C-alpha positions as protocol buffer text, in pm:
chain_id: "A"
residue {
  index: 1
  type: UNK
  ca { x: 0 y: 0 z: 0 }
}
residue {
  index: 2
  type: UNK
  ca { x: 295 y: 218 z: 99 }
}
residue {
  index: 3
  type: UNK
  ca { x: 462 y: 148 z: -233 }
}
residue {
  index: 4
  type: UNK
  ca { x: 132 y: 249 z: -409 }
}
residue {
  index: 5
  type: UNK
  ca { x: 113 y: 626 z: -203 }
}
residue {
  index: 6
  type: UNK
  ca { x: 488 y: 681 z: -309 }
}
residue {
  index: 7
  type: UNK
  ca { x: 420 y: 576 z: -655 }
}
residue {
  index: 8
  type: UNK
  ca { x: 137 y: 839 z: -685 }
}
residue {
  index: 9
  type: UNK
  ca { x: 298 y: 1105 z: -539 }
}
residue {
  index: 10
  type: UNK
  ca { x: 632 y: 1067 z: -776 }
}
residue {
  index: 11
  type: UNK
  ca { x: 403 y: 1047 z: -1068 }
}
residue {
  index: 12
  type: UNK
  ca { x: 199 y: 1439 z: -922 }
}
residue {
  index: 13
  type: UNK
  ca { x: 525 y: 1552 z: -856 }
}
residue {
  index: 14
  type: UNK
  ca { x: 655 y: 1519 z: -1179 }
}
residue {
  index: 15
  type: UNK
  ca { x: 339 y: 1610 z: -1340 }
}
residue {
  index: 16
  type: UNK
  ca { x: 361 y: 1961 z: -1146 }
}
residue {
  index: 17
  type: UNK
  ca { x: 704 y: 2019 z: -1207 }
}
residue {
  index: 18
  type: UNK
  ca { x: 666 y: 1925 z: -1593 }
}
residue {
  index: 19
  type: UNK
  ca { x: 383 y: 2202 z: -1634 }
}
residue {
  index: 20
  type: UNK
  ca { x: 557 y: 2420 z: -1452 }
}
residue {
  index: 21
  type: UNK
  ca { x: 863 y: 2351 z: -1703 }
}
residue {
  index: 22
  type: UNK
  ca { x: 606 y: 2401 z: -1996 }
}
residue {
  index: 23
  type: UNK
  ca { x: 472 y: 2724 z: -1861 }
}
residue {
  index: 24
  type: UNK
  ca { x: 786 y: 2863 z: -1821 }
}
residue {
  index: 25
  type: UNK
  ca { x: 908 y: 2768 z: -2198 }
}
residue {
  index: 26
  type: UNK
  ca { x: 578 y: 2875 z: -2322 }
}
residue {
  index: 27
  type: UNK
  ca { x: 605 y: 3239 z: -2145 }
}
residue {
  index: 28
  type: UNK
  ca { x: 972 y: 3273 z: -2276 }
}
residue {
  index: 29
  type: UNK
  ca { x: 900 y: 3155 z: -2660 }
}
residue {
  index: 30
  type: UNK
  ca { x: 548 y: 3356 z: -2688 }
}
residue {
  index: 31
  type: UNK
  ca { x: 553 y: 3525 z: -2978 }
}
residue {
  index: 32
  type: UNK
  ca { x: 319 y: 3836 z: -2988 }
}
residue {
  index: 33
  type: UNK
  ca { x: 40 y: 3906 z: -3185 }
}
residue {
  index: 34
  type: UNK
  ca { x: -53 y: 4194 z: -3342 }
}
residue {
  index: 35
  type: UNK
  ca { x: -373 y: 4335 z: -3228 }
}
residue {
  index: 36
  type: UNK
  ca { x: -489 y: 4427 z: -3511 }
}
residue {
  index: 37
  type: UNK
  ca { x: -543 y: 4074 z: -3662 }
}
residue {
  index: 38
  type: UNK
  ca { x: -841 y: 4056 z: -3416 }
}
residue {
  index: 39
  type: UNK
  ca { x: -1000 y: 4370 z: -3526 }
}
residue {
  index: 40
  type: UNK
  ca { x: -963 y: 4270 z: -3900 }
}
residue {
  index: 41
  type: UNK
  ca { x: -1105 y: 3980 z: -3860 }
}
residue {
  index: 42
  type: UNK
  ca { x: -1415 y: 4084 z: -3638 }
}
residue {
  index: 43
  type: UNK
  ca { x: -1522 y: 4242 z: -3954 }
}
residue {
  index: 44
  type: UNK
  ca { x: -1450 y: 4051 z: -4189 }
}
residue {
  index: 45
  type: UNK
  ca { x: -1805 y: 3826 z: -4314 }
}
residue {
  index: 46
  type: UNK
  ca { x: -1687 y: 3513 z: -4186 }
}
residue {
  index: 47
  type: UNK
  ca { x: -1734 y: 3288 z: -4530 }
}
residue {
  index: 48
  type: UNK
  ca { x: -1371 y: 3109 z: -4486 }
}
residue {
  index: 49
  type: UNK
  ca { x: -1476 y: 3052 z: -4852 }
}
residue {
  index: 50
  type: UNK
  ca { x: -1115 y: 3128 z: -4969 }
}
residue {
  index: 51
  type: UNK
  ca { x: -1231 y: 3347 z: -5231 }
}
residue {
  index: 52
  type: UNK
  ca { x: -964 y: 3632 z: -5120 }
}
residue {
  index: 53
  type: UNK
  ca { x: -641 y: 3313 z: -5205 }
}
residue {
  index: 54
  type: UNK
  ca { x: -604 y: 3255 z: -4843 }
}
residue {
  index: 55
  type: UNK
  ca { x: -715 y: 2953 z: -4626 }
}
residue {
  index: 56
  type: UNK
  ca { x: -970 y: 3167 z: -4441 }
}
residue {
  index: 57
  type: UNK
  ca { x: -1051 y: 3516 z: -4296 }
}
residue {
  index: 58
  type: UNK
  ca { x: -818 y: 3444 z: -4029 }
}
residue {
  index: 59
  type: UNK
  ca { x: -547 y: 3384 z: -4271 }
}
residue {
  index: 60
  type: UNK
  ca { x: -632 y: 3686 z: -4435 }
}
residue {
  index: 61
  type: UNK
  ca { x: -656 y: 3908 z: -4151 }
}
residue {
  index: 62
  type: UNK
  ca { x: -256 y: 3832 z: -4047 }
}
residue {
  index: 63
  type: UNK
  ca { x: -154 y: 3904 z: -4411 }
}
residue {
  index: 64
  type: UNK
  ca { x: -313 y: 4203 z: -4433 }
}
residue {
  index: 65
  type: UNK
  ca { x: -180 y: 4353 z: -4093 }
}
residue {
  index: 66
  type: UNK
  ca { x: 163 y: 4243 z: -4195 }
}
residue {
  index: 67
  type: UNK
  ca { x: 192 y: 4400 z: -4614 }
}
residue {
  index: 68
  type: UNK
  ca { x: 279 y: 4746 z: -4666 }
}
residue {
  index: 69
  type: UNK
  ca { x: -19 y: 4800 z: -4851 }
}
residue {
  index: 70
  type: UNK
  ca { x: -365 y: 4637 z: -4946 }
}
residue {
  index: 71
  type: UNK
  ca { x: -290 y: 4613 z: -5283 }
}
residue {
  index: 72
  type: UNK
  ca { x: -318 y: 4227 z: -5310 }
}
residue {
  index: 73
  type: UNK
  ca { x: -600 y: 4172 z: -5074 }
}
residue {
  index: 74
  type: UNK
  ca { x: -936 y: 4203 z: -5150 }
}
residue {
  index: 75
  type: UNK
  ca { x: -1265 y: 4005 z: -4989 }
}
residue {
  index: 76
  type: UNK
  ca { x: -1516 y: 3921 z: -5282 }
}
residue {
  index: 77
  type: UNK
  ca { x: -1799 y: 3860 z: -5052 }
}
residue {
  index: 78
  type: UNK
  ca { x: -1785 y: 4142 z: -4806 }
}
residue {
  index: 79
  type: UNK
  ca { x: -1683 y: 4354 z: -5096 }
}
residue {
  index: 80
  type: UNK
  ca { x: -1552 y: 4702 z: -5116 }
}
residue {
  index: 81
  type: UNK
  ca { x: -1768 y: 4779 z: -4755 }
}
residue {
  index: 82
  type: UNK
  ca { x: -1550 y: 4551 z: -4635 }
}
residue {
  index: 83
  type: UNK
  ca { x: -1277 y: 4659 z: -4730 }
}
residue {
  index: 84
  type: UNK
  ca { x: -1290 y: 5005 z: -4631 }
}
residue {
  index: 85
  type: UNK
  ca { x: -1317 y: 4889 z: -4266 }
}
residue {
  index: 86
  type: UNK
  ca { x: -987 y: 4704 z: -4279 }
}
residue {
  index: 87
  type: UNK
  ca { x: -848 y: 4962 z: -4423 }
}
residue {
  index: 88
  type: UNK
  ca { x: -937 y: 5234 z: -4129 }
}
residue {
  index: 89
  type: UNK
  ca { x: -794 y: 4971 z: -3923 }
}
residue {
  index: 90
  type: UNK
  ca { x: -470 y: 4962 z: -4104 }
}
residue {
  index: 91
  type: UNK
  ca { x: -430 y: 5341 z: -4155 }
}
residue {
  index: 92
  type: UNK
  ca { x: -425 y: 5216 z: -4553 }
}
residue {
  index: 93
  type: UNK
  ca { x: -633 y: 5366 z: -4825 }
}
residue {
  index: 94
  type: UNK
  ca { x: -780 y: 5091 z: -5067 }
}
residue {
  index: 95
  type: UNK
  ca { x: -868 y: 5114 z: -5462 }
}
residue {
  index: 96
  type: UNK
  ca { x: -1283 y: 5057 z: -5508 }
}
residue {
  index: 97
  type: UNK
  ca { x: -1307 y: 4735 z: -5696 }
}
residue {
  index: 98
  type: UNK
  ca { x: -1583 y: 4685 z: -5964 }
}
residue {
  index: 99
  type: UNK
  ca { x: -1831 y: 4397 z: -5795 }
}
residue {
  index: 100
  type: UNK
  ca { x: -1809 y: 4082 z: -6000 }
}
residue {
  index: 101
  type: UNK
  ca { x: -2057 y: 3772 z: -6030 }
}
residue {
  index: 102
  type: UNK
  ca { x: -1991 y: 3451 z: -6183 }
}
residue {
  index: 103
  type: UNK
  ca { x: -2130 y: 3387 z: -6518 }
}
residue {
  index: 104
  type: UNK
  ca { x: -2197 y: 3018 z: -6726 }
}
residue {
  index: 105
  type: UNK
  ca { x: -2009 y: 3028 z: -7034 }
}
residue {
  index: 106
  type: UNK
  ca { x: -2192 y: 2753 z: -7222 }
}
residue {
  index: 107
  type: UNK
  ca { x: -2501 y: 2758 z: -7356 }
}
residue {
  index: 108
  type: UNK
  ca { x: -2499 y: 2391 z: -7459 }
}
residue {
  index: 109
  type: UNK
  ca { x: -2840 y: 2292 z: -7344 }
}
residue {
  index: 110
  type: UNK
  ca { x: -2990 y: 1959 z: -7379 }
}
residue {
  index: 111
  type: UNK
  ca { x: -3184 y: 2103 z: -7714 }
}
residue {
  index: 112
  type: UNK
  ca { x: -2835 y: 2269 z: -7834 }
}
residue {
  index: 113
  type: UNK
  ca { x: -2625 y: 1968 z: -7759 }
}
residue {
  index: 114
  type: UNK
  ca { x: -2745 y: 1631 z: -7825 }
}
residue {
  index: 115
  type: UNK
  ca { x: -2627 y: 1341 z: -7624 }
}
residue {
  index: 116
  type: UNK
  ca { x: -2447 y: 1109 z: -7814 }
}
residue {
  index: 117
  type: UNK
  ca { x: -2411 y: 831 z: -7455 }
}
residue {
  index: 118
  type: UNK
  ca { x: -2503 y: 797 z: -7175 }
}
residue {
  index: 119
  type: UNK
  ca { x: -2263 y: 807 z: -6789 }
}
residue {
  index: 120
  type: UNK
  ca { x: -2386 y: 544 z: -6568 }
}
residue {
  index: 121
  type: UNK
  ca { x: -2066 y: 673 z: -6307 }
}
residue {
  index: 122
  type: UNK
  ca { x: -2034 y: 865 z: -6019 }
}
residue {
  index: 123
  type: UNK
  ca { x: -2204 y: 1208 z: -6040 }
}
residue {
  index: 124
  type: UNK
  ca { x: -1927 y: 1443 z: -6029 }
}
residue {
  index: 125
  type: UNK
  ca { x: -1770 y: 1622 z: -6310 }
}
residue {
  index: 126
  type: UNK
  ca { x: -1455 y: 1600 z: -6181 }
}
residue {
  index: 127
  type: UNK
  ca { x: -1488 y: 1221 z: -6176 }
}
residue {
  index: 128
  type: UNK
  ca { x: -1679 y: 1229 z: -6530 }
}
residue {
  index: 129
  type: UNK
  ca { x: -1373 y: 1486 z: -6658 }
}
residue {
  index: 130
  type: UNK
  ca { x: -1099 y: 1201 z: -6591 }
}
residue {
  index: 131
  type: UNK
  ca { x: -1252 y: 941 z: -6761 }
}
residue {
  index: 132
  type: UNK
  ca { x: -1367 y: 1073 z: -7090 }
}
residue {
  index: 133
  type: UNK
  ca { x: -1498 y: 1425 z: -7274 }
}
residue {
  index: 134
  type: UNK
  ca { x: -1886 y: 1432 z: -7175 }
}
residue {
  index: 135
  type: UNK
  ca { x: -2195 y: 1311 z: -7277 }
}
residue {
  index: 136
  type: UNK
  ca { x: -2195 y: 1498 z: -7614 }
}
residue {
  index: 137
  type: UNK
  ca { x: -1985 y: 1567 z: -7921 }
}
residue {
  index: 138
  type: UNK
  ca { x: -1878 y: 1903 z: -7731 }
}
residue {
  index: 139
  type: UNK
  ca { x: -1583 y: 1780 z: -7517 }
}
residue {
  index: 140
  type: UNK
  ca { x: -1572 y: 2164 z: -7389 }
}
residue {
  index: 141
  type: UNK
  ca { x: -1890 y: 2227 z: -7220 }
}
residue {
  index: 142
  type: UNK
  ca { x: -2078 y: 2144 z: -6924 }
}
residue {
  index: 143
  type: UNK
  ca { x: -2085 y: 1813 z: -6828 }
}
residue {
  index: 144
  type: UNK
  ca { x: -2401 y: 1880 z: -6577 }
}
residue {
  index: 145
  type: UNK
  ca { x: -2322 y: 1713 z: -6246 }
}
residue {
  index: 146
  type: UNK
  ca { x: -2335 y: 1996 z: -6049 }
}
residue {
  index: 147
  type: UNK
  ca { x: -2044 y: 2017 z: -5872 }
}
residue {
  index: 148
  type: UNK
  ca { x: -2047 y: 2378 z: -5915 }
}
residue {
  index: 149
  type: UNK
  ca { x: -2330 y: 2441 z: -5705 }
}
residue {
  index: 150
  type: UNK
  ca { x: -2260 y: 2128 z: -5423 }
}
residue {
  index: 151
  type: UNK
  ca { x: -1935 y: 2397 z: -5406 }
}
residue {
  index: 152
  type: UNK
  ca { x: -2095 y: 2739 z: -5383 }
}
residue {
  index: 153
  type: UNK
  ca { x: -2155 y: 2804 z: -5000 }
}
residue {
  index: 154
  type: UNK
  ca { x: -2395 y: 3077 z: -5069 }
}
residue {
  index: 155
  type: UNK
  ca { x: -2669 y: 2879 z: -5261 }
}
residue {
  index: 156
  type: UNK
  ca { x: -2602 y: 3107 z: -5582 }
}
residue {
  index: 157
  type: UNK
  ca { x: -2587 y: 2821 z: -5843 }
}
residue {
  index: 158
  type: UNK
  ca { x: -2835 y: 2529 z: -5886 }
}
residue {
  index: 159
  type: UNK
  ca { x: -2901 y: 2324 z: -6212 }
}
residue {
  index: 160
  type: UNK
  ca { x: -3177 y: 2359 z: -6433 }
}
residue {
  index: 161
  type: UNK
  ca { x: -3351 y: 1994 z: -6535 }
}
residue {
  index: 162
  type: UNK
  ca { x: -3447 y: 2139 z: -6839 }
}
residue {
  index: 163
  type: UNK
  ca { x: -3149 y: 2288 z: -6960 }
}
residue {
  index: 164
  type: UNK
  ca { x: -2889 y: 2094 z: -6753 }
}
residue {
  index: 165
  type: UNK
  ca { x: -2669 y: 2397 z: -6696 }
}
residue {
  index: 166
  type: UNK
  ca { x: -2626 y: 2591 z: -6401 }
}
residue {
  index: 167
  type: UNK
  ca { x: -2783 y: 2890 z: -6331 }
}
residue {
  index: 168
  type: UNK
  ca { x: -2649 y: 3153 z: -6106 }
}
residue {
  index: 169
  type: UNK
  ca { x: -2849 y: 3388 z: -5867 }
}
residue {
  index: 170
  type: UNK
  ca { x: -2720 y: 3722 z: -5939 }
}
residue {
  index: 171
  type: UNK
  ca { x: -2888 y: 3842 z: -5625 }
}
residue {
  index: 172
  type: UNK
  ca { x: -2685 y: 3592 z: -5387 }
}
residue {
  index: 173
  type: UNK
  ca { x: -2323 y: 3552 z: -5586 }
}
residue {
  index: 174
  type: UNK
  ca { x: -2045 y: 3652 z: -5359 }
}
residue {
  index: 175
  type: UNK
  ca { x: -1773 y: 3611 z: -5636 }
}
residue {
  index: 176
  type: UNK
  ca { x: -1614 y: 3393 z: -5452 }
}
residue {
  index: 177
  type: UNK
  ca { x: -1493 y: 3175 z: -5694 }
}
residue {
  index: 178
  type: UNK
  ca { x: -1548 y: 2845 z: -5562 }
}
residue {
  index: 179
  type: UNK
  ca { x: -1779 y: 2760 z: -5854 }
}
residue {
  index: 180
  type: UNK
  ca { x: -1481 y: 2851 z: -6069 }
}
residue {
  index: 181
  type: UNK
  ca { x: -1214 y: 2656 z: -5875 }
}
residue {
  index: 182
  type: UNK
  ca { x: -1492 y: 2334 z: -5904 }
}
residue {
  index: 183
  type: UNK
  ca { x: -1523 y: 2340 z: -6232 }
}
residue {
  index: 184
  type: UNK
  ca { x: -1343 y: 2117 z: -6480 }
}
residue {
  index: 185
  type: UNK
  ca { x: -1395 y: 2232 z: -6717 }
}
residue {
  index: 186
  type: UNK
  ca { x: -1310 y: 2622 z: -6677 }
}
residue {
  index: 187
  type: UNK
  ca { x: -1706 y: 2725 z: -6809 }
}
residue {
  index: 188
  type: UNK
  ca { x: -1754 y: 2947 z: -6536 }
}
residue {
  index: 189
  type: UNK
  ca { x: -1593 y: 3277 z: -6542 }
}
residue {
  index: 190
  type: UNK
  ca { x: -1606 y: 3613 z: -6277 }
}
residue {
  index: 191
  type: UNK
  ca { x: -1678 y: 3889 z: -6483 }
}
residue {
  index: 192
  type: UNK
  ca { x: -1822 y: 4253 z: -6391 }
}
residue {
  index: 193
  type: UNK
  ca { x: -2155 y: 4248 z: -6308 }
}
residue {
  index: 194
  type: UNK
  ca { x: -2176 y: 4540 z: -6514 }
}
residue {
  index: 195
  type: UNK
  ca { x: -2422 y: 4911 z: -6482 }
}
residue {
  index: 196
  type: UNK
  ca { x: -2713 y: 4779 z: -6356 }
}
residue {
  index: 197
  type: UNK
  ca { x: -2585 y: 4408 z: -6379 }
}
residue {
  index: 198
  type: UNK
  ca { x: -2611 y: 4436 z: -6755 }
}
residue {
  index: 199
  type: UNK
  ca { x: -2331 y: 4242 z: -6945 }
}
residue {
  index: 200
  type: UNK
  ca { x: -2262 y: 4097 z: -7248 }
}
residue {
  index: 201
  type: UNK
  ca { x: -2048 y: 3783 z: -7291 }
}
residue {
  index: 202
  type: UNK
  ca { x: -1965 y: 3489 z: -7520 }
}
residue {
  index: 203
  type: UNK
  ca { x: -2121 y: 3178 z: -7379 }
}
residue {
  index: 204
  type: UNK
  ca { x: -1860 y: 2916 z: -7543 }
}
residue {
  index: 205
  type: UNK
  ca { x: -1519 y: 2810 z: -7464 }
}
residue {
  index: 206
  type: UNK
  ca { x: -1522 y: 2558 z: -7741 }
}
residue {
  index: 207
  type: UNK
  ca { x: -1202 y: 2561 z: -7914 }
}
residue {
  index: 208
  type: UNK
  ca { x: -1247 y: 2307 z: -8189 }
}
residue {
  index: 209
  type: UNK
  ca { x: -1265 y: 2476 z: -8596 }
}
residue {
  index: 210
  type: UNK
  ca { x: -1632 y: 2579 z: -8660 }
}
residue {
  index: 211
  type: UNK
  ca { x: -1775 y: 2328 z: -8870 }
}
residue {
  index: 212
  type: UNK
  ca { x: -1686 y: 2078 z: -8560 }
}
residue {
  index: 213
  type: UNK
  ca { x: -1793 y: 2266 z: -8276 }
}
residue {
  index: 214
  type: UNK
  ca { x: -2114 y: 2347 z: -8514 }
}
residue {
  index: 215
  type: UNK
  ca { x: -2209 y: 2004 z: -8528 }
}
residue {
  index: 216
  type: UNK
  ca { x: -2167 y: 1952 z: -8180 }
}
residue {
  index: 217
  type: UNK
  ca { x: -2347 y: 2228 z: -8057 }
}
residue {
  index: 218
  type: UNK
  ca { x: -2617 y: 2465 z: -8189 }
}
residue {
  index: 219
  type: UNK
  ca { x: -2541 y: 2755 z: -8034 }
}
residue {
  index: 220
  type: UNK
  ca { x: -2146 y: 2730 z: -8035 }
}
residue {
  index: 221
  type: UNK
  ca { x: -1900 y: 2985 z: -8128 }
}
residue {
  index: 222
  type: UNK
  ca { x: -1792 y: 2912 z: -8469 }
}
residue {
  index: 223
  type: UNK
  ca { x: -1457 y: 3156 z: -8452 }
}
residue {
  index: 224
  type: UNK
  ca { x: -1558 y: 3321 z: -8783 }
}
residue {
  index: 225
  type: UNK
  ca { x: -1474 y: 3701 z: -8619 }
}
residue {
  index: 226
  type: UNK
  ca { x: -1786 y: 3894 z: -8744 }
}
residue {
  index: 227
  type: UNK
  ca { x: -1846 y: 3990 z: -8398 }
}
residue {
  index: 228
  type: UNK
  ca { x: -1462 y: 4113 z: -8385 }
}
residue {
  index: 229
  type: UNK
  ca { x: -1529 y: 4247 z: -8714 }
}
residue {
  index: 230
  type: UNK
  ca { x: -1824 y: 4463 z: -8599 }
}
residue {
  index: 231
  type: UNK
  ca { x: -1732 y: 4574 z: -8243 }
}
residue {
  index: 232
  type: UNK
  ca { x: -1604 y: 4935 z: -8339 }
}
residue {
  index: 233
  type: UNK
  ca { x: -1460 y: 4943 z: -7960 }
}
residue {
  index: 234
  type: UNK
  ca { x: -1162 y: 4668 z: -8009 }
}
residue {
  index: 235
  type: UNK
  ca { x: -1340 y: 4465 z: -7752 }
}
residue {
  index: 236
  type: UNK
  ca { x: -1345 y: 4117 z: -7898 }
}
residue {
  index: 237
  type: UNK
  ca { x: -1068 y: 3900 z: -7978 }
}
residue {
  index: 238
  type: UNK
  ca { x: -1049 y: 3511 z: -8154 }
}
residue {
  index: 239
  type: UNK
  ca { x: -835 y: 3307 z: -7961 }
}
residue {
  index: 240
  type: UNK
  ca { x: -805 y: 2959 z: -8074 }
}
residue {
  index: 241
  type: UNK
  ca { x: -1133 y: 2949 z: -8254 }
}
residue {
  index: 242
  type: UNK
  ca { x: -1330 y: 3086 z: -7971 }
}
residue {
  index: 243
  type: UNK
  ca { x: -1394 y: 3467 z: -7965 }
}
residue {
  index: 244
  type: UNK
  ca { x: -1401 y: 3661 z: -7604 }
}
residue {
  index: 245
  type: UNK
  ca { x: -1528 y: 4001 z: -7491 }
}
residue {
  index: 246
  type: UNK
  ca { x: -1321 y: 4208 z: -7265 }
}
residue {
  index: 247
  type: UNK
  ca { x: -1541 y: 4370 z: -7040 }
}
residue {
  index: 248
  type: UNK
  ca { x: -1359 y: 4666 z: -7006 }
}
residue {
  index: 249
  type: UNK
  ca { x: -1323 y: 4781 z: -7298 }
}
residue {
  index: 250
  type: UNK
  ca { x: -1751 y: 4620 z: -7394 }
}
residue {
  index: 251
  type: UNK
  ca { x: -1986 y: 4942 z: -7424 }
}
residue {
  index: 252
  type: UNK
  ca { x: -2253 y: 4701 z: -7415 }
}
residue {
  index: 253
  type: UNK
  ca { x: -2424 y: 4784 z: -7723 }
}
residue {
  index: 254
  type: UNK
  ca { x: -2533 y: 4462 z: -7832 }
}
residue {
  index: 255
  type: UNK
  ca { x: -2410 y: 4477 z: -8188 }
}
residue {
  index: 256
  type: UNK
  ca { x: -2221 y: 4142 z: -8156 }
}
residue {
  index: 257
  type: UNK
  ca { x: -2502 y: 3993 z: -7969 }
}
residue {
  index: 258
  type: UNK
  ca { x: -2707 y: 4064 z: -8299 }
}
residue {
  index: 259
  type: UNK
  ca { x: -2464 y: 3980 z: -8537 }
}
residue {
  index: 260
  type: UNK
  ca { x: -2339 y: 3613 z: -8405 }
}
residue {
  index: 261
  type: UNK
  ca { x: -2463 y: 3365 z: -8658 }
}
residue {
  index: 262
  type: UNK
  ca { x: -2458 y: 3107 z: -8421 }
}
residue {
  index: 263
  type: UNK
  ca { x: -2635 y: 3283 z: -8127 }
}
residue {
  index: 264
  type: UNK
  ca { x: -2325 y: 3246 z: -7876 }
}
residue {
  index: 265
  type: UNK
  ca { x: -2316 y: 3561 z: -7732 }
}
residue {
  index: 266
  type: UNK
  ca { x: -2526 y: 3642 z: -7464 }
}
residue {
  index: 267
  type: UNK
  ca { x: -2640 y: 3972 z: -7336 }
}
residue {
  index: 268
  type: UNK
  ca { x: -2819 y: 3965 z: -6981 }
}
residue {
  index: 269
  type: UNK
  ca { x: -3006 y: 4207 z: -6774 }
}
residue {
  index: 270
  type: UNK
  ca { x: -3086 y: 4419 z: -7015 }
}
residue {
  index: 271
  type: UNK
  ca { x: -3426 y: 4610 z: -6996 }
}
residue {
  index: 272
  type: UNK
  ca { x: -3541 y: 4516 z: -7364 }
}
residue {
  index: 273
  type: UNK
  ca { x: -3518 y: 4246 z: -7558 }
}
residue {
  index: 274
  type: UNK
  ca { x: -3288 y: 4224 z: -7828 }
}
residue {
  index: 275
  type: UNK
  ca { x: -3411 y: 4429 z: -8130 }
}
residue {
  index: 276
  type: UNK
  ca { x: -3117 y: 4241 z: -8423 }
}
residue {
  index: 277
  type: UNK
  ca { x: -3299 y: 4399 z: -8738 }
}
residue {
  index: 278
  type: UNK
  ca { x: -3258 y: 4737 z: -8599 }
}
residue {
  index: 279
  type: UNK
  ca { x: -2955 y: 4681 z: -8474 }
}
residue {
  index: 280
  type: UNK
  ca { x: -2828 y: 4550 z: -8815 }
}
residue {
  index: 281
  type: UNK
  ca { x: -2983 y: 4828 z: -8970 }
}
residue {
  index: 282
  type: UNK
  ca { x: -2749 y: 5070 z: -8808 }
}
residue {
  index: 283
  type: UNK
  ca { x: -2459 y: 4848 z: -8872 }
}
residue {
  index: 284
  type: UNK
  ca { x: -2525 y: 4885 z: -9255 }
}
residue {
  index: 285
  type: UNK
  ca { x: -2550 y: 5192 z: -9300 }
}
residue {
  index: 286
  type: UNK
  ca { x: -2237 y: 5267 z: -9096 }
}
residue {
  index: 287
  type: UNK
  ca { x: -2062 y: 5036 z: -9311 }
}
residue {
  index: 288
  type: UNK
  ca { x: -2232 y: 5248 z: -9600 }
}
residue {
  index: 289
  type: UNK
  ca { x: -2109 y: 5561 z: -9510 }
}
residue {
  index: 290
  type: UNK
  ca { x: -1770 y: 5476 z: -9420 }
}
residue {
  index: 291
  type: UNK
  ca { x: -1767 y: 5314 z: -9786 }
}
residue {
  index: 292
  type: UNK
  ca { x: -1903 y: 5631 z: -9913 }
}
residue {
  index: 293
  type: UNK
  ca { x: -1592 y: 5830 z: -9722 }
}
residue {
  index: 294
  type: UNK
  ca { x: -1344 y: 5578 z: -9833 }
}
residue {
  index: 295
  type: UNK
  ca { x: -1442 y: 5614 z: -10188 }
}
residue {
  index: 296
  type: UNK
  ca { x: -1466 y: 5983 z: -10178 }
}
């Protein structure tokens, strides 16, 4: 019994005089933190979406406190707000960026893109990516399992039946670009949302020569360049058979939109429907006085 009572009280004795040892270590090696981390992140939205690059707003919070500047931080989801709180707490100033959303280029719906076979598989497009193009001729486009909106924390995206593309929710997109990120097959772009969330935007990443990506899909983007040909602002380039806008330099007047033979480019949010014979009108009779100039 003895033996047991010194046994127990060699074991609490060590066990006091190893925490004590830890303490001790543990006050001498502390390593401070700034203050300010706290305070940054008690106003940050809380999302740990990773949307900003780093592993959370924690993360976030001790980069920002410890760069010179706030040039390479920005939160999509609390937005320029946001940002214009860390920034008091900083003592920085921070550059107003233009809000973005995320936006579905493909337009491949089930009526634009037969199905040539069927996936009997797991239902994930990353799983569906690896083992072969899709369930159509268009090895670009969406492949419809949705793992864009299982990844979207904010319940922006969700799949239509009838189309079997995603749709996002304009009203609830954070731009965080986890949609983006889940995507395999890079159809899901942030762009601008645009003056009054009107943008206008080629909904194809197809790459493939036109008569191929034609057959494939209805409403692909052939590459022939009349949109580039038309834009008078230098907005629209074609890039490996595929043509793209760039939004800062789009005045959004829809001119592409009505010219596209193939119906590829989209145009959202805009108050009235697309009017294309007026819109060609104009377009001809531009082209018919610069002639008239030329010739002159």
């Amino acid at each position: 019994m003895t033996g047991i009572i010194w046994t127990i009280a060699v074991l609490a004795g060590l066990g006091l005089i190893l925490a004590l040892l830890l303490f001790l270590l543990a006050k001498k090696f502390k390593v401070e933190e700034d203050p300010r981390i706290d305070e940054v992140e008690k106003v940050m939205p809380g999302a740990n979406c990773g949307g900003c690059g780093f592993a959370g707003c924690r993360a976030f919070a001790d980069s920002a406190v410890k760069a010179p500047n706030l040039d390479n931080h920005y939160c999509p989801v609390g937005g320029n707000d946001v940002m214009k709180q860390v920034a008091a707490i900083l003592g920085y100033e921070v550059k107003e960026k233009a809000p973005e959303v995320a936006v579905v280029r493909c337009n491949g719906t089930c009526a634009n893109r037969p199905r040539t076979n069927t996936y009997d598989g797991v239902q994930s497009c990353k799983v569906k990516a690896a083992l072969y193009a899709g369930d159509t001729a268009c090895g670009f486009g969406c492949l419809g399992c949705g793992d864009c909106a299982a990844a979207c924390q904010f319940g922006a995206l969700s799949m239509d039946p009838e189309t079997g593309l995603p749709v996002v929710d304009e009203q609830k997109c954070t731009a965080c670009g986890a949609c983006v990120k889940a995507c395999p097959k890079s159809i899901i772009e942030l762009r601008p949302k645009g003056p009054r969330g009107m943008k206008v935007f080629v909904s194809c990443v197809n790459k493939d020569k036109g008569p191929v990506a034609k057959k494939a899909c209805a409403a692909a983007c052939i590459g022939c360049g009349i949109c580039a040909k038309t834009c008078t602002h230098d907005a629209i380039v074609v890039e490996g058979n595929v043509a793209y806008i760039d939004s800062s330099k789009c005045k959004l007047c829809r001119e592409c939109e009505a010219m596209c033979p193939t119906g590829s480019i989209i145009g959202l949010n805009f108050p009235k429907p697309l009017d294309k014979e007026t819109i060609k009108a104009r377009i001809a009779e531009r082209n018919k006085k610069a002639k008239e100039v030329a010739n002159a």
